[in-house]
């Protein structure tokens, strides 16, 4: 944005506002401007407009994502350590691909901020606390939505989704894998199956295979923390999402 709106607000001269501002500044001490509420595009925090509906849809997608892994015998043939490494690294892009496949759409709105009066009245009693997790920014959510929109334009078939999920899950480049050569062969097998299924479905589009792999690489650019804070924090609170996924996988 060209100019932060936080610096362009009209100065208020009301006595109550002046007193409250003084008390708030004193209670905040030397907090830097970066910790204060900012309305500019990059720092504006947002939340889901309909969290109950969207979080439920996201939870269903996560369950289907875990079921996909459960139903792969080749995954369970891997050492337990490799399974956990793959799970930790790949759950987020697989989940995003599930959002695309299930056509899950969502809207966000600006995060409501506690009023200045509420902050000051409750601060002395230590009843008001900052959230223990970070709120997503508008810019980050827009990047996520752009990534999903790009995938929707591909209009993948169920077989394309299945083979692409396999190519994403079996990533041999994750550090610490014990069966990296075997995992690489599984990825190559999934990519080969994806390429073969494209020929009868899209015989005129010779570049579709490379385009699918290129666009799928953008899924890894979306931070798992953004996915967790946006879709799952309202449900799981401060719990570790990976720990919950591991429980779901091995229950």
Tab-separated table of C-alpha atoms in Angstrom:
chain	number	residue	atom	x	y	z
A	1	UNK	CA	0.000	0.000	0.000
A	2	UNK	CA	1.149	3.533	-0.650
A	3	UNK	CA	0.523	4.807	2.845
A	4	UNK	CA	-0.398	3.119	6.090
A	5	UNK	CA	-3.811	4.327	7.237
A	6	UNK	CA	-2.661	4.017	10.839
A	7	UNK	CA	-0.557	7.171	10.350
A	8	UNK	CA	-3.334	9.187	8.719
A	9	UNK	CA	-6.063	9.008	11.373
A	10	UNK	CA	-7.391	12.348	12.579
A	11	UNK	CA	-6.190	13.376	16.004
A	12	UNK	CA	-8.882	13.263	18.628
A	13	UNK	CA	-9.052	15.767	21.440
A	14	UNK	CA	-11.763	14.228	23.618
A	15	UNK	CA	-10.811	14.109	27.296
A	16	UNK	CA	-11.777	10.446	27.677
A	17	UNK	CA	-9.725	9.480	24.609
A	18	UNK	CA	-6.728	11.419	25.893
A	19	UNK	CA	-6.888	9.797	29.318
A	20	UNK	CA	-7.351	6.324	27.915
A	21	UNK	CA	-4.514	6.792	25.443
A	22	UNK	CA	-2.161	7.851	28.201
A	23	UNK	CA	-3.097	4.864	30.333
A	24	UNK	CA	-2.785	2.463	27.410
A	25	UNK	CA	0.634	3.780	26.446
A	26	UNK	CA	1.788	3.485	30.040
A	27	UNK	CA	0.506	-0.121	30.322
A	28	UNK	CA	2.112	-1.104	27.011
A	29	UNK	CA	5.480	0.316	28.005
A	30	UNK	CA	7.920	0.425	25.115
A	31	UNK	CA	6.033	-1.766	22.663
A	32	UNK	CA	7.261	-1.160	19.141
A	33	UNK	CA	4.901	0.118	16.411
A	34	UNK	CA	5.076	-3.340	14.778
A	35	UNK	CA	3.048	-4.751	17.680
A	36	UNK	CA	0.326	-2.120	17.389
A	37	UNK	CA	-2.768	-2.614	15.273
A	38	UNK	CA	-2.094	-1.678	11.669
A	39	UNK	CA	-4.658	-1.340	8.901
A	40	UNK	CA	-2.329	-1.583	5.916
A	41	UNK	CA	-2.747	-4.467	3.471
A	42	UNK	CA	0.302	-6.474	4.496
A	43	UNK	CA	-0.322	-6.382	8.243
A	44	UNK	CA	-4.109	-6.426	8.367
A	45	UNK	CA	-5.158	-9.587	10.194
A	46	UNK	CA	-8.208	-11.575	9.153
A	47	UNK	CA	-10.315	-14.511	10.287
A	48	UNK	CA	-12.927	-16.744	8.673
A	49	UNK	CA	-16.275	-15.077	8.055
A	50	UNK	CA	-18.162	-18.325	8.786
A	51	UNK	CA	-15.759	-20.335	10.981
A	52	UNK	CA	-18.260	-23.044	11.958
A	53	UNK	CA	-19.042	-23.911	8.342
A	54	UNK	CA	-15.520	-23.552	6.959
A	55	UNK	CA	-13.754	-25.321	9.835
A	56	UNK	CA	-16.135	-28.254	9.536
A	57	UNK	CA	-15.460	-28.499	5.805
A	58	UNK	CA	-11.712	-28.250	6.446
A	59	UNK	CA	-11.901	-30.981	9.091
A	60	UNK	CA	-13.681	-33.266	6.639
A	61	UNK	CA	-10.947	-32.654	4.067
A	62	UNK	CA	-8.270	-33.440	6.646
A	63	UNK	CA	-9.987	-36.724	7.531
A	64	UNK	CA	-10.102	-37.686	3.845
A	65	UNK	CA	-6.430	-36.745	3.502
A	66	UNK	CA	-5.469	-39.068	6.346
A	67	UNK	CA	-7.698	-41.801	4.908
A	68	UNK	CA	-5.834	-41.492	1.624
A	69	UNK	CA	-2.564	-42.261	3.412
A	70	UNK	CA	-4.129	-45.089	5.404
A	71	UNK	CA	-5.271	-46.793	2.223
A	72	UNK	CA	-1.796	-46.849	0.649
A	73	UNK	CA	-0.067	-50.176	1.423
A	74	UNK	CA	3.201	-48.795	0.049
A	75	UNK	CA	3.091	-46.091	2.708
A	76	UNK	CA	2.774	-48.587	5.557
A	77	UNK	CA	5.667	-50.640	4.181
A	78	UNK	CA	7.968	-47.723	4.959
A	79	UNK	CA	9.824	-47.485	8.279
A	80	UNK	CA	7.807	-45.700	10.968
A	81	UNK	CA	10.375	-42.882	11.051
A	82	UNK	CA	9.964	-42.289	7.322
A	83	UNK	CA	6.196	-42.284	7.635
A	84	UNK	CA	6.378	-39.542	10.250
A	85	UNK	CA	8.827	-37.473	8.189
A	86	UNK	CA	6.613	-37.720	5.110
A	87	UNK	CA	3.543	-36.890	7.162
A	88	UNK	CA	5.135	-33.825	8.747
A	89	UNK	CA	6.390	-32.533	5.406
A	90	UNK	CA	3.453	-33.357	3.140
A	91	UNK	CA	0.245	-33.018	5.154
A	92	UNK	CA	-0.176	-29.324	4.298
A	93	UNK	CA	0.090	-29.547	0.464
A	94	UNK	CA	-2.027	-32.717	0.492
A	95	UNK	CA	-4.657	-30.914	2.562
A	96	UNK	CA	-4.654	-27.958	0.161
A	97	UNK	CA	-5.083	-30.320	-2.758
A	98	UNK	CA	-8.025	-31.800	-0.872
A	99	UNK	CA	-9.562	-28.332	-0.535
A	100	UNK	CA	-9.293	-27.962	-4.292
A	101	UNK	CA	-10.807	-31.382	-4.989
A	102	UNK	CA	-13.706	-30.829	-2.571
A	103	UNK	CA	-14.287	-27.308	-3.928
A	104	UNK	CA	-14.076	-25.746	-0.462
A	105	UNK	CA	-14.434	-21.979	-0.729
A	106	UNK	CA	-14.249	-19.480	2.120
A	107	UNK	CA	-14.379	-15.796	2.876
A	108	UNK	CA	-12.458	-13.818	5.474
A	109	UNK	CA	-13.082	-10.605	7.331
A	110	UNK	CA	-10.917	-8.271	9.330
A	111	UNK	CA	-10.172	-9.571	12.807
A	112	UNK	CA	-12.241	-7.652	15.372
A	113	UNK	CA	-10.030	-5.721	17.748
A	114	UNK	CA	-10.811	-5.177	21.452
A	115	UNK	CA	-11.770	-1.581	22.104
A	116	UNK	CA	-9.272	0.680	23.814
A	117	UNK	CA	-11.599	1.097	26.796
A	118	UNK	CA	-11.900	-2.685	27.197
A	119	UNK	CA	-8.136	-3.097	27.070
A	120	UNK	CA	-7.551	-0.559	29.789
A	121	UNK	CA	-10.362	-1.643	32.086
A	122	UNK	CA	-9.377	-5.296	31.921
A	123	UNK	CA	-5.610	-4.858	31.819
A	124	UNK	CA	-5.387	-3.903	35.471
A	125	UNK	CA	-7.260	-7.065	36.441
A	126	UNK	CA	-5.164	-9.167	34.000
A	127	UNK	CA	-8.308	-10.565	32.449
A	128	UNK	CA	-7.554	-9.439	28.936
A	129	UNK	CA	-4.882	-11.399	27.139
A	130	UNK	CA	-3.454	-11.435	23.632
A	131	UNK	CA	-4.287	-14.539	21.553
A	132	UNK	CA	-1.699	-17.241	22.024
A	133	UNK	CA	-1.451	-17.808	18.261
A	134	UNK	CA	-0.898	-15.438	15.390
A	135	UNK	CA	-3.754	-14.299	13.208
A	136	UNK	CA	-3.366	-14.725	9.421
A	137	UNK	CA	-2.760	-11.594	7.380
A	138	UNK	CA	-4.938	-10.569	4.476
A	139	UNK	CA	-1.985	-10.756	2.091
A	140	UNK	CA	-1.163	-14.352	3.125
A	141	UNK	CA	-4.779	-15.492	2.740
A	142	UNK	CA	-5.011	-13.871	-0.679
A	143	UNK	CA	-1.907	-15.788	-1.791
A	144	UNK	CA	-3.558	-18.977	-0.570
A	145	UNK	CA	-6.782	-18.238	-2.429
A	146	UNK	CA	-4.830	-17.409	-5.586
A	147	UNK	CA	-3.094	-20.790	-5.360
A	148	UNK	CA	-6.435	-22.596	-5.004
A	149	UNK	CA	-7.955	-20.658	-7.901
A	150	UNK	CA	-5.036	-21.627	-10.141
A	151	UNK	CA	-5.666	-25.291	-9.382
A	152	UNK	CA	-9.406	-25.008	-10.007
A	153	UNK	CA	-8.662	-23.751	-13.512
A	154	UNK	CA	-6.881	-27.056	-14.252
A	155	UNK	CA	-10.145	-28.953	-13.668
A	156	UNK	CA	-8.405	-32.190	-12.632
A	157	UNK	CA	-10.133	-35.552	-12.887
A	158	UNK	CA	-10.357	-37.936	-9.873
A	159	UNK	CA	-7.519	-40.063	-11.278
A	160	UNK	CA	-5.334	-37.001	-11.768
A	161	UNK	CA	-5.944	-36.005	-8.137
A	162	UNK	CA	-5.083	-39.494	-6.888
A	163	UNK	CA	-1.797	-39.819	-8.776
A	164	UNK	CA	-0.794	-36.232	-7.990
A	165	UNK	CA	-1.355	-36.886	-4.277
A	166	UNK	CA	0.965	-39.881	-4.522
A	167	UNK	CA	3.624	-37.784	-6.259
A	168	UNK	CA	3.385	-35.176	-3.492
A	169	UNK	CA	3.364	-37.646	-0.596
A	170	UNK	CA	6.340	-39.721	-1.704
A	171	UNK	CA	8.945	-36.969	-1.637
A	172	UNK	CA	12.465	-38.482	-1.579
A	173	UNK	CA	14.141	-35.121	-0.943
A	174	UNK	CA	13.097	-34.867	2.713
A	175	UNK	CA	16.216	-34.978	4.931
A	176	UNK	CA	16.565	-37.974	7.235
A	177	UNK	CA	14.661	-40.552	5.210
A	178	UNK	CA	15.948	-44.110	5.597
A	179	UNK	CA	14.240	-45.512	2.492
A	180	UNK	CA	14.833	-42.575	0.177
A	181	UNK	CA	15.566	-44.718	-2.955
A	182	UNK	CA	12.348	-46.696	-2.480
A	183	UNK	CA	10.353	-43.498	-1.889
A	184	UNK	CA	11.862	-42.023	-5.055
A	185	UNK	CA	10.696	-45.050	-7.026
A	186	UNK	CA	7.183	-44.603	-5.602
A	187	UNK	CA	7.164	-40.961	-6.644
A	188	UNK	CA	8.334	-41.846	-10.150
A	189	UNK	CA	5.639	-44.493	-10.379
A	190	UNK	CA	2.965	-41.974	-9.376
A	191	UNK	CA	4.253	-39.405	-11.864
A	192	UNK	CA	4.356	-42.012	-14.631
A	193	UNK	CA	0.760	-43.041	-13.893
A	194	UNK	CA	-0.289	-39.377	-13.938
A	195	UNK	CA	1.388	-38.866	-17.304
A	196	UNK	CA	-0.273	-41.960	-18.774
A	197	UNK	CA	-3.761	-40.984	-17.624
A	198	UNK	CA	-3.372	-37.540	-19.215
A	199	UNK	CA	-2.899	-38.854	-22.749
A	200	UNK	CA	-6.446	-40.190	-23.294
A	201	UNK	CA	-8.046	-37.396	-21.244
A	202	UNK	CA	-6.197	-34.465	-22.834
A	203	UNK	CA	-4.527	-35.671	-26.026
A	204	UNK	CA	-4.326	-32.143	-27.447
A	205	UNK	CA	-2.671	-30.615	-24.358
A	206	UNK	CA	0.926	-31.822	-24.473
A	207	UNK	CA	2.085	-29.436	-21.759
A	208	UNK	CA	-0.518	-30.356	-19.161
A	209	UNK	CA	1.707	-32.810	-17.281
A	210	UNK	CA	4.502	-30.275	-16.768
A	211	UNK	CA	1.971	-27.565	-15.892
A	212	UNK	CA	0.324	-29.745	-13.220
A	213	UNK	CA	3.673	-30.525	-11.579
A	214	UNK	CA	4.709	-26.858	-11.709
A	215	UNK	CA	1.493	-25.597	-10.163
A	216	UNK	CA	1.544	-28.366	-7.529
A	217	UNK	CA	4.953	-27.074	-6.391
A	218	UNK	CA	3.247	-23.826	-5.329
A	219	UNK	CA	1.328	-25.755	-2.668
A	220	UNK	CA	4.562	-26.148	-0.722
A	221	UNK	CA	4.983	-22.365	-0.630
A	222	UNK	CA	1.931	-22.015	1.638
A	223	UNK	CA	3.158	-22.163	5.270
A	224	UNK	CA	1.569	-24.935	7.366
A	225	UNK	CA	1.218	-22.376	10.174
A	226	UNK	CA	-1.095	-20.304	7.969
A	227	UNK	CA	-3.257	-23.349	7.235
A	228	UNK	CA	-3.360	-24.284	10.911
A	229	UNK	CA	-4.154	-20.785	12.189
A	230	UNK	CA	-6.825	-20.156	9.578
A	231	UNK	CA	-8.694	-23.470	9.471
A	232	UNK	CA	-7.935	-25.352	12.691
A	233	UNK	CA	-7.051	-22.982	15.560
A	234	UNK	CA	-10.720	-22.168	16.188
A	235	UNK	CA	-11.215	-25.910	16.839
A	236	UNK	CA	-7.974	-27.261	18.344
A	237	UNK	CA	-6.773	-24.152	20.191
A	238	UNK	CA	-3.089	-24.424	21.068
A	239	UNK	CA	-2.818	-28.150	20.321
A	240	UNK	CA	-0.162	-29.305	17.856
A	241	UNK	CA	-1.854	-30.131	14.564
A	242	UNK	CA	0.839	-32.647	13.569
A	243	UNK	CA	0.375	-34.571	16.818
A	244	UNK	CA	-3.349	-34.757	16.137
A	245	UNK	CA	-2.762	-35.959	12.577
A	246	UNK	CA	-0.393	-38.668	13.824
A	247	UNK	CA	-3.066	-39.857	16.256
A	248	UNK	CA	-5.619	-39.961	13.442
A	249	UNK	CA	-3.233	-41.936	11.232
A	250	UNK	CA	-2.353	-44.613	13.783
A	251	UNK	CA	-5.576	-44.851	15.778
